[in-house]
């Protein structure tokens, strides 16, 4: 009576596990070979020493697991590709729009300038300090109390002494308190989305000017 070496099926399982990261056809081929070998083992087993049930169950479980991993990999790949495509579409819709991102830059143009801030928790007092390109304070704005979250504000270009500031580049800093406690703040700057870039790995970045690239998650507010 002919016999089939039990180690052969184990070799096929090992090959099958390797093939889970290769093409689908190779995976299916390895699965077919495994099932044929298992069938031969059952047909040619010694009646006095039949194949151990635990061993057979283990082999079947392994092939099932490998097949499941292969299907899971395909599903995850499909979901990732779908997510990246959706992200690219969202980013493309922002081209030409103004967005608030983390930063301290502010541009005064036509006596109008816009900035923003993010508060980690609610604050009793929020103060924005505006400085010129030389670092000299031009205006301090008391914005009162505020809830936690993202907010924007406008500046008409009027300085602390009541004169009109010249158009140009300025910077902002934000401080906030709640009672005697300091509240964590993040200054935000207004930028325009110029274009969308997609890397070879599928990641999406937005060009918001001056060579700055941000991701969708970096955008705090769309104006």
Coordinates of C-alpha atoms in Angstrom, one line a residue:
X1 CA 0.0 0.0 0.0
X2 CA 1.4 3.4 -1.0
X3 CA 1.6 6.2 1.5
X4 CA 1.9 9.9 1.3
X5 CA 4.6 11.6 3.5
X6 CA 2.8 13.6 6.1
X7 CA 5.6 16.2 6.1
X8 CA 4.7 17.0 2.5
X9 CA 1.4 18.7 3.5
X10 CA 3.3 20.7 6.1
X11 CA 5.6 21.9 3.3
X12 CA 2.7 22.9 1.2
X13 CA 1.2 24.9 4.1
X14 CA 4.5 26.7 4.5
X15 CA 4.5 27.5 0.8
X16 CA 0.9 28.6 1.1
X17 CA 1.8 31.0 3.9
X18 CA 4.6 32.5 1.8
X19 CA 2.3 32.9 -1.1
X20 CA -0.3 34.9 0.9
X21 CA 1.8 38.0 0.1
X22 CA 2.2 37.1 -3.6
X23 CA -0.4 36.8 -6.4
X24 CA -3.9 35.3 -5.9
X25 CA -3.2 32.6 -8.5
X26 CA -0.2 31.3 -6.6
X27 CA -2.2 31.2 -3.4
X28 CA -5.0 29.2 -5.1
X29 CA -2.5 26.8 -6.6
X30 CA -1.0 26.1 -3.2
X31 CA -4.4 25.6 -1.7
X32 CA -5.3 23.1 -4.4
X33 CA -2.1 21.2 -3.9
X34 CA -2.7 21.0 -0.2
X35 CA -6.2 19.6 -0.6
X36 CA -5.0 17.0 -3.1
X37 CA -2.3 15.8 -0.7
X38 CA -4.7 15.7 2.2
X39 CA -7.1 13.6 0.2
X40 CA -4.3 11.2 -0.8
X41 CA -3.4 10.9 2.9
X42 CA -6.9 10.0 3.8
X43 CA -7.2 7.4 1.0
X44 CA -3.9 5.7 1.7
X45 CA -3.7 5.9 5.5
X46 CA -3.1 2.7 7.4
X47 CA -6.4 1.5 8.9
X48 CA -4.5 0.4 12.0
X49 CA -2.9 3.7 12.3
X50 CA -5.3 6.3 10.9
X51 CA -4.4 9.9 10.6
X52 CA -4.7 11.8 13.9
X53 CA -7.8 13.9 14.0
X54 CA -6.1 16.7 15.8
X55 CA -3.4 16.8 13.1
X56 CA -5.9 16.9 10.3
X57 CA -7.9 19.6 12.1
X58 CA -4.8 21.6 12.6
X59 CA -3.8 21.4 8.9
X60 CA -7.4 22.4 7.9
X61 CA -7.3 25.3 10.3
X62 CA -4.0 26.5 9.0
X63 CA -5.1 26.5 5.4
X64 CA -8.3 28.3 6.5
X65 CA -6.3 30.9 8.3
X66 CA -4.0 31.5 5.4
X67 CA -6.9 31.9 3.1
X68 CA -8.5 34.3 5.5
X69 CA -5.4 36.4 5.7
X70 CA -5.2 36.6 2.0
X71 CA -8.8 37.8 1.8
X72 CA -8.2 40.2 4.6
X73 CA -5.2 41.7 2.9
X74 CA -7.3 42.3 -0.2
X75 CA -10.1 43.9 1.8
X76 CA -7.7 46.2 3.6
X77 CA -5.9 47.2 0.4
X78 CA -9.3 48.0 -1.2
X79 CA -10.4 50.1 1.8
X80 CA -7.0 51.9 1.9
X81 CA -7.2 52.7 -1.8
X82 CA -10.8 53.9 -1.4
X83 CA -9.9 56.1 1.6
X84 CA -7.0 57.7 -0.3
X85 CA -9.2 58.4 -3.3
X86 CA -11.8 60.0 -1.1
X87 CA -9.1 62.1 0.6
X88 CA -7.8 63.3 -2.7
X89 CA -11.3 64.4 -3.8
X90 CA -11.8 66.3 -0.5
X91 CA -8.5 68.0 -0.9
X92 CA -9.1 68.9 -4.6
X93 CA -12.4 70.6 -3.5
X94 CA -10.4 73.0 -1.3
X95 CA -8.2 74.4 -4.1
X96 CA -8.6 78.2 -4.2
X97 CA -10.3 78.3 -0.7
X98 CA -9.1 80.0 2.4
X99 CA -8.2 77.7 5.3
X100 CA -7.0 78.2 8.9
X101 CA -3.8 76.2 9.7
X102 CA -1.4 76.4 12.6
X103 CA 0.9 79.4 12.2
X104 CA 1.5 83.0 13.4
X105 CA 1.6 84.9 10.0
X106 CA -1.0 87.6 9.3
X107 CA -1.2 89.8 6.2
X108 CA -2.9 93.2 6.3
X109 CA -4.3 94.2 3.0
X110 CA -6.7 97.0 2.3
X111 CA -7.0 97.6 6.1
X112 CA -8.2 94.1 6.6
X113 CA -6.5 91.1 8.2
X114 CA -7.7 87.8 9.5
X115 CA -6.3 85.3 12.1
X116 CA -7.5 82.6 14.3
X117 CA -6.8 80.5 17.4
X118 CA -7.6 77.2 19.0
X119 CA -8.4 76.7 22.7
X120 CA -7.9 73.4 24.4
X121 CA -10.5 74.4 27.1
X122 CA -12.9 77.3 27.7
X123 CA -11.3 80.6 28.7
X124 CA -12.4 83.6 30.7
X125 CA -10.0 85.9 28.8
X126 CA -8.4 85.6 25.3
X127 CA -5.8 88.1 24.2
X128 CA -4.3 88.5 20.7
X129 CA -1.0 90.4 20.3
X130 CA -0.1 91.7 16.8
X131 CA 3.5 92.6 16.0
X132 CA 5.1 94.1 12.9
X133 CA 7.9 92.6 10.9
X134 CA 10.4 94.1 13.3
X135 CA 8.8 92.4 16.3
X136 CA 7.3 95.7 17.7
X137 CA 3.8 95.4 19.2
X138 CA 1.2 97.2 17.0
X139 CA -2.0 96.2 18.6
X140 CA -3.3 94.1 21.6
X141 CA -6.8 92.8 21.1
X142 CA -8.9 91.7 24.1
X143 CA -11.4 89.2 22.8
X144 CA -13.2 88.4 26.1
X145 CA -14.3 84.9 27.1
X146 CA -14.5 81.9 24.7
X147 CA -15.5 78.2 24.6
X148 CA -13.0 75.5 23.7
X149 CA -12.5 75.1 20.0
X150 CA -11.4 76.9 16.8
X151 CA -12.2 80.6 16.2
X152 CA -11.2 83.4 13.9
X153 CA -11.0 87.1 14.2
X154 CA -10.6 90.2 12.0
X155 CA -8.3 93.2 12.4
X156 CA -9.0 96.5 10.8
X157 CA -5.4 97.6 10.9
X158 CA -5.9 100.2 13.6
X159 CA -2.9 100.2 16.0
X160 CA -3.0 100.7 19.7
X161 CA -2.4 104.5 19.3
X162 CA -5.3 104.8 16.9
X163 CA -3.3 105.2 13.7
X164 CA -3.8 103.1 10.6
X165 CA -1.1 100.4 10.2
X166 CA 0.5 100.0 6.8
X167 CA -0.4 97.0 4.7
X168 CA 2.1 94.2 4.9
X169 CA 3.2 91.2 6.9
X170 CA 2.5 90.8 10.7
X171 CA 2.7 88.1 13.3
X172 CA 0.3 87.1 16.1
X173 CA 0.5 85.5 19.5
X174 CA -2.4 84.3 21.5
X175 CA -2.7 83.9 25.3
X176 CA -5.7 82.8 27.4
X177 CA -6.6 82.2 31.0
X178 CA -9.4 80.6 33.0
X179 CA -9.4 82.1 36.5
X180 CA -5.8 81.9 37.6
X181 CA -5.0 79.0 35.2
X182 CA -3.4 79.4 31.8
X183 CA -5.3 77.8 28.9
X184 CA -3.4 76.1 26.1
X185 CA -3.7 78.1 22.9
X186 CA -2.6 77.5 19.3
X187 CA -2.4 80.5 16.9
X188 CA -3.8 80.0 13.4
X189 CA -3.1 81.8 10.2
X190 CA -5.2 82.3 7.1
X191 CA -3.8 80.5 4.0
X192 CA -5.1 79.7 0.5
X193 CA -4.9 76.2 -0.9
X194 CA -3.0 76.5 -4.1
X195 CA -2.7 72.9 -5.2
X196 CA -2.9 69.3 -4.1
X197 CA 0.0 66.9 -4.2
X198 CA -0.1 63.1 -4.0
X199 CA 3.0 61.1 -3.2
X200 CA 3.8 57.7 -4.6
X201 CA 2.6 56.1 -1.4
X202 CA -0.8 57.7 -1.9
X203 CA -0.6 60.4 0.8
X204 CA -2.2 63.7 0.0
X205 CA -0.7 67.1 0.8
X206 CA -2.0 70.6 0.2
X207 CA 0.2 73.5 -0.9
X208 CA -0.9 76.5 1.2
X209 CA 1.8 78.9 -0.1
X210 CA 5.4 79.8 0.8
X211 CA 6.4 76.2 0.3
X212 CA 4.2 75.0 3.2
X213 CA 2.6 71.6 2.8
X214 CA -0.2 70.4 5.1
X215 CA -2.4 67.4 5.4
X216 CA -6.2 67.5 5.5
X217 CA -6.0 66.9 9.3
X218 CA -3.9 70.0 9.7
X219 CA -6.8 72.2 8.5
X220 CA -8.6 73.7 11.5
X221 CA -11.2 75.7 9.6
X222 CA -12.4 76.4 6.1
X223 CA -13.5 79.9 5.3

